[in-house]
Amino acid sequence: MLTIYGVYRSRATRNIWLAMELGIPFKQVPVIQVYRVPDTKAAGAPLHTQSPEFLKVNPNGRVPCIDDDGLVLCESLAINLYLAKKHGGPLGPANLGEDAQMTMWSMWAVTEVEGNALLVMQNRLSKPAAERDPQIAEKAVAALRGPFAVLDRHLVSSGHIVGDRFTAADINVAEVIRYAQAAPELFEAAPRVKAWLAACQARPQYKAMMAKRDAEPA
Ligand SMILES: N[C@@H](CCC(=O)N[C@@H](CS)C(=O)NCC(=O)O)C(=O)O
């Protein structure tokens, strides 16, 4: 049985969305980020990323993390690549070349996009208004214009990240690009990225995952 550690309001969404697309059963353990726990010493404090019992699972103190019948993995995008390969089907790679491309695009998302996309989200959306820094957001948007143009050109071929179908690579890249959605100007300049992300987020399993996320306390 697959166990996914992490609240919905975390990068665990990536793995939960994929598991739902694969149609595999899983158990979710709602480990919350330690900074969101007002008093970690209080009686009844929730399981969090620095809880001793969770640190035994992931010494990095980060979610998500999975335990798949004893195989323990962290790193959300690597977890998705593993699950897609294990369970096969169209979400996984059809051959070694696709496998390599799925890895490449996942690493591209983390290295070229995630940091700046997070800065956009934090400084335009998630931080309290008084703590947002518009200049940081502007600088991050400027830095993302290049990667967005690259992805926009890439999507000309099939409208998907790898092959001509929706795969785990679309989930991995879409979940990182999602953080930049507070910058509509990036999507206006990259219409294929805009259409591709809208199609990914229109999928029933994405909507089902997001409904659960929205139902979770902020
Ligand atoms: N590269 C890691 C990053 C994981 C990560 O930073 N997760 C955040 C939550 S989204 C976390 O657990 N932070 C620890 C904390 O805030 O306590 C991955 O993709 O899984």
Tab-separated table of C-alpha atoms and ligand atoms in Angstrom:
chain	number	residue	atom	x	y	z
A	1	MET	CA	0.000	0.000	0.000
A	2	LEU	CA	1.271	3.462	-0.911
A	3	THR	CA	1.477	6.050	1.876
A	4	ILE	CA	1.868	9.720	0.936
A	5	TYR	CA	3.086	11.967	3.742
A	6	GLY	CA	2.097	15.610	3.454
A	7	VAL	CA	-0.902	17.900	3.765
A	8	TYR	CA	-2.764	18.874	0.598
A	9	ARG	CA	-1.483	22.436	1.031
A	10	SER	CA	2.047	21.362	0.113
A	11	ARG	CA	3.943	19.857	-2.793
A	12	ALA	CA	2.184	16.589	-1.880
A	13	THR	CA	-0.474	17.754	-4.383
A	14	ARG	CA	1.895	16.585	-7.113
A	15	ASN	CA	1.913	12.998	-5.889
A	16	ILE	CA	-1.747	12.918	-4.886
A	17	TRP	CA	-2.782	14.184	-8.325
A	18	LEU	CA	-0.647	11.521	-10.039
A	19	ALA	CA	-1.901	8.737	-7.757
A	20	MET	CA	-5.465	9.786	-8.549
A	21	GLU	CA	-4.716	9.829	-12.303
A	22	LEU	CA	-3.184	6.347	-11.992
A	23	GLY	CA	-6.212	5.170	-10.033
A	24	ILE	CA	-4.049	3.502	-7.391
A	25	PRO	CA	-5.122	3.271	-3.741
A	26	PHE	CA	-3.117	5.317	-1.259
A	27	LYS	CA	-3.193	6.513	2.312
A	28	GLN	CA	-2.465	10.179	3.003
A	29	VAL	CA	-0.782	11.147	6.280
A	30	PRO	CA	-1.326	14.891	6.802
A	31	VAL	CA	2.153	16.000	7.896
A	32	ILE	CA	2.042	19.821	8.061
A	33	GLN	CA	4.873	22.324	7.575
A	34	VAL	CA	6.397	23.148	10.987
A	35	TYR	CA	6.107	26.925	10.405
A	36	ARG	CA	2.324	26.523	10.257
A	37	VAL	CA	2.128	24.983	13.751
A	38	PRO	CA	1.727	27.765	16.341
A	39	ASP	CA	3.031	25.655	19.247
A	40	THR	CA	4.772	22.398	18.409
A	41	LYS	CA	4.996	21.521	22.124
A	42	ALA	CA	1.270	21.918	22.774
A	43	ALA	CA	-0.717	18.825	23.627
A	44	GLY	CA	-2.467	17.692	20.473
A	45	ALA	CA	-0.056	19.538	18.153
A	46	PRO	CA	-0.366	17.978	14.694
A	47	LEU	CA	2.270	15.789	13.081
A	48	HIS	CA	4.676	18.212	11.400
A	49	THR	CA	7.847	18.251	9.334
A	50	GLN	CA	10.097	18.365	12.430
A	51	SER	CA	8.201	15.756	14.461
A	52	PRO	CA	10.712	13.119	15.572
A	53	GLU	CA	8.547	10.320	14.145
A	54	PHE	CA	8.390	12.053	10.742
A	55	LEU	CA	12.134	12.813	10.726
A	56	LYS	CA	12.659	9.048	10.915
A	57	VAL	CA	10.791	8.795	7.584
A	58	ASN	CA	12.397	11.842	5.940
A	59	PRO	CA	15.460	13.232	7.752
A	60	ASN	CA	15.222	16.291	5.458
A	61	GLY	CA	12.114	17.356	7.341
A	62	ARG	CA	10.156	18.060	4.156
A	63	VAL	CA	6.982	16.838	2.546
A	64	PRO	CA	6.037	15.070	0.418
A	65	CYS	CA	7.550	11.730	1.128
A	66	ILE	CA	6.217	8.269	0.301
A	67	ASP	CA	6.475	4.786	1.705
A	68	ASP	CA	5.597	2.295	-1.006
A	69	ASP	CA	5.610	-1.127	0.642
A	70	GLY	CA	8.872	-0.265	2.402
A	71	LEU	CA	10.484	1.805	-0.346
A	72	VAL	CA	10.820	5.284	1.159
A	73	LEU	CA	11.315	8.211	-1.202
A	74	CYS	CA	11.307	11.987	-0.919
A	75	GLU	CA	11.473	14.643	-3.674
A	76	SER	CA	8.034	15.135	-5.180
A	77	LEU	CA	8.996	15.006	-8.851
A	78	ALA	CA	11.229	11.933	-8.462
A	79	ILE	CA	8.360	10.232	-6.629
A	80	ASN	CA	6.063	10.917	-9.595
A	81	LEU	CA	8.565	9.566	-12.106
A	82	TYR	CA	8.912	6.408	-10.000
A	83	LEU	CA	5.161	5.871	-9.603
A	84	ALA	CA	4.525	6.481	-13.310
A	85	LYS	CA	7.170	3.931	-14.265
A	86	LYS	CA	5.983	1.394	-11.697
A	87	HIS	CA	2.350	1.473	-12.697
A	88	GLY	CA	2.965	1.862	-16.408
A	89	GLY	CA	0.199	2.921	-18.752
A	90	PRO	CA	0.137	6.121	-20.792
A	91	LEU	CA	1.177	8.310	-17.841
A	92	GLY	CA	4.568	6.609	-17.738
A	93	PRO	CA	7.399	6.556	-20.282
A	94	ALA	CA	6.920	4.248	-23.284
A	95	ASN	CA	10.664	3.819	-23.794
A	96	LEU	CA	14.073	4.930	-22.546
A	97	GLY	CA	13.991	8.115	-24.622
A	98	GLU	CA	10.682	9.224	-23.113
A	99	ASP	CA	11.976	8.286	-19.670
A	100	ALA	CA	14.976	10.574	-20.209
A	101	GLN	CA	12.785	13.410	-21.506
A	102	MET	CA	10.455	13.114	-18.524
A	103	THR	CA	13.434	13.351	-16.181
A	104	MET	CA	14.874	16.266	-18.153
A	105	TRP	CA	11.679	18.327	-18.077
A	106	SER	CA	11.126	17.610	-14.389
A	107	MET	CA	14.621	18.836	-13.572
A	108	TRP	CA	14.097	21.796	-15.887
A	109	ALA	CA	10.991	22.760	-13.926
A	110	VAL	CA	12.831	22.641	-10.612
A	111	THR	CA	15.979	24.412	-11.721
A	112	GLU	CA	14.683	26.948	-14.262
A	113	VAL	CA	11.221	27.747	-12.926
A	114	GLU	CA	10.401	26.754	-9.354
A	115	GLY	CA	12.433	29.294	-7.371
A	116	ASN	CA	11.179	32.317	-9.280
A	117	ALA	CA	7.639	30.947	-9.549
A	118	LEU	CA	7.542	30.611	-5.761
A	119	LEU	CA	8.724	34.203	-5.388
A	120	VAL	CA	5.859	35.304	-7.660
A	121	MET	CA	3.317	33.350	-5.623
A	122	GLN	CA	4.614	34.511	-2.260
A	123	ASN	CA	4.940	38.173	-3.191
A	124	ARG	CA	1.694	38.486	-5.139
A	125	LEU	CA	-0.581	36.029	-3.363
A	126	SER	CA	0.331	33.957	-0.359
A	127	LYS	CA	2.172	36.314	2.004
A	128	PRO	CA	0.145	38.788	4.062
A	129	ALA	CA	-0.209	41.977	1.966
A	130	ALA	CA	2.127	43.984	4.223
A	131	GLU	CA	4.942	41.472	3.750
A	132	ARG	CA	4.765	41.284	-0.044
A	133	ASP	CA	7.559	42.886	-2.029
A	134	PRO	CA	6.386	43.902	-5.522
A	135	GLN	CA	9.977	44.387	-6.679
A	136	ILE	CA	10.895	40.801	-5.849
A	137	ALA	CA	7.815	39.652	-7.763
A	138	GLU	CA	8.701	41.836	-10.773
A	139	LYS	CA	12.265	40.546	-10.854
A	140	ALA	CA	11.040	36.943	-10.672
A	141	VAL	CA	8.538	37.550	-13.486
A	142	ALA	CA	11.318	39.001	-15.632
A	143	ALA	CA	13.491	35.947	-14.959
A	144	LEU	CA	10.649	33.604	-15.920
A	145	ARG	CA	10.058	35.134	-19.352
A	146	GLY	CA	12.887	33.076	-20.872
A	147	PRO	CA	11.766	29.664	-19.509
A	148	PHE	CA	8.154	30.451	-20.452
A	149	ALA	CA	9.239	31.209	-24.036
A	150	VAL	CA	11.176	27.916	-24.146
A	151	LEU	CA	8.159	25.944	-22.922
A	152	ASP	CA	5.845	27.788	-25.308
A	153	ARG	CA	8.025	26.807	-28.272
A	154	HIS	CA	8.313	23.224	-27.018
A	155	LEU	CA	4.536	22.854	-26.873
A	156	VAL	CA	4.252	23.575	-30.623
A	157	SER	CA	5.065	19.950	-31.448
A	158	SER	CA	2.371	18.033	-29.570
A	159	GLY	CA	0.842	20.295	-26.958
A	160	HIS	CA	2.322	17.999	-24.292
A	161	ILE	CA	5.633	17.864	-22.447
A	162	VAL	CA	6.657	14.386	-23.664
A	163	GLY	CA	5.169	12.304	-26.471
A	164	ASP	CA	1.761	13.182	-27.799
A	165	ARG	CA	-0.236	12.448	-24.647
A	166	PHE	CA	-0.706	13.586	-21.067
A	167	THR	CA	2.007	12.039	-18.847
A	168	ALA	CA	3.554	12.375	-15.419
A	169	ALA	CA	5.861	14.977	-17.000
A	170	ASP	CA	2.845	17.233	-17.626
A	171	ILE	CA	1.885	16.884	-13.958
A	172	ASN	CA	5.422	17.650	-12.785
A	173	VAL	CA	5.838	20.729	-14.957
A	174	ALA	CA	2.234	21.957	-14.509
A	175	GLU	CA	2.477	21.820	-10.740
A	176	VAL	CA	5.602	23.982	-10.788
A	177	ILE	CA	4.237	26.414	-13.391
A	178	ARG	CA	1.079	26.747	-11.227
A	179	TYR	CA	3.062	28.807	-8.720
A	180	ALA	CA	3.488	31.523	-11.366
A	181	GLN	CA	-0.236	31.906	-12.023
A	182	ALA	CA	-0.286	35.139	-10.069
A	183	ALA	CA	1.613	36.597	-13.048
A	184	PRO	CA	-0.974	36.529	-15.871
A	185	GLU	CA	1.377	38.594	-18.025
A	186	LEU	CA	3.640	35.546	-18.358
A	187	PHE	CA	0.760	33.461	-19.705
A	188	GLU	CA	-0.455	36.179	-22.064
A	189	ALA	CA	3.027	36.202	-23.602
A	190	ALA	CA	3.057	32.395	-23.853
A	191	PRO	CA	-0.384	31.367	-25.184
A	192	ARG	CA	0.499	27.698	-25.634
A	193	VAL	CA	1.638	27.480	-22.010
A	194	LYS	CA	-1.629	29.124	-21.008
A	195	ALA	CA	-3.736	26.649	-23.039
A	196	TRP	CA	-1.694	23.633	-21.913
A	197	LEU	CA	-1.944	24.556	-18.214
A	198	ALA	CA	-5.686	25.196	-18.563
A	199	ALA	CA	-6.095	21.731	-20.128
A	200	CYS	CA	-4.051	20.094	-17.349
A	201	GLN	CA	-6.079	21.886	-14.681
A	202	ALA	CA	-9.374	20.990	-16.388
A	203	ARG	CA	-8.719	17.289	-15.833
A	204	PRO	CA	-11.228	15.686	-13.450
A	205	GLN	CA	-8.519	14.275	-11.177
A	206	TYR	CA	-6.791	17.646	-10.856
A	207	LYS	CA	-10.118	19.213	-9.910
A	208	ALA	CA	-10.833	16.429	-7.415
A	209	MET	CA	-7.404	16.904	-5.839
A	210	MET	CA	-7.847	20.687	-5.687
A	211	ALA	CA	-11.298	20.358	-4.117
A	212	LYS	CA	-9.725	18.375	-1.277
A	213	ARG	CA	-6.923	20.914	-1.006
A	214	ASP	CA	-9.384	23.784	-0.823
A	215	ALA	CA	-11.314	21.942	1.890
A	216	GLU	CA	-8.178	21.718	4.028
A	217	PRO	CA	-7.730	24.528	6.587
A	218	ALA	CA	-5.479	27.323	5.239
B	1	LIG	N1	12.394	19.589	-3.490
B	1	LIG	C1	11.432	19.114	-2.526
B	1	LIG	C2	10.928	20.311	-1.722
B	1	LIG	C3	10.018	19.875	-0.594
B	1	LIG	C4	9.602	21.052	0.268
B	1	LIG	O1	10.325	22.061	0.416
B	1	LIG	N2	8.435	20.930	0.886
B	1	LIG	C5	7.945	21.938	1.788
B	1	LIG	C6	6.423	21.984	1.775
B	1	LIG	S1	5.763	22.312	0.166
B	1	LIG	C7	8.359	21.553	3.205
B	1	LIG	O2	8.175	20.424	3.594
B	1	LIG	N3	8.929	22.480	3.960
B	1	LIG	C8	9.297	22.197	5.331
B	1	LIG	C9	8.617	23.113	6.282
B	1	LIG	O3	8.208	24.189	5.855
B	1	LIG	O4	8.495	22.758	7.433
B	1	LIG	C10	10.295	18.395	-3.230
B	1	LIG	O5	9.971	18.762	-4.369
B	1	LIG	O6	9.721	17.456	-2.671
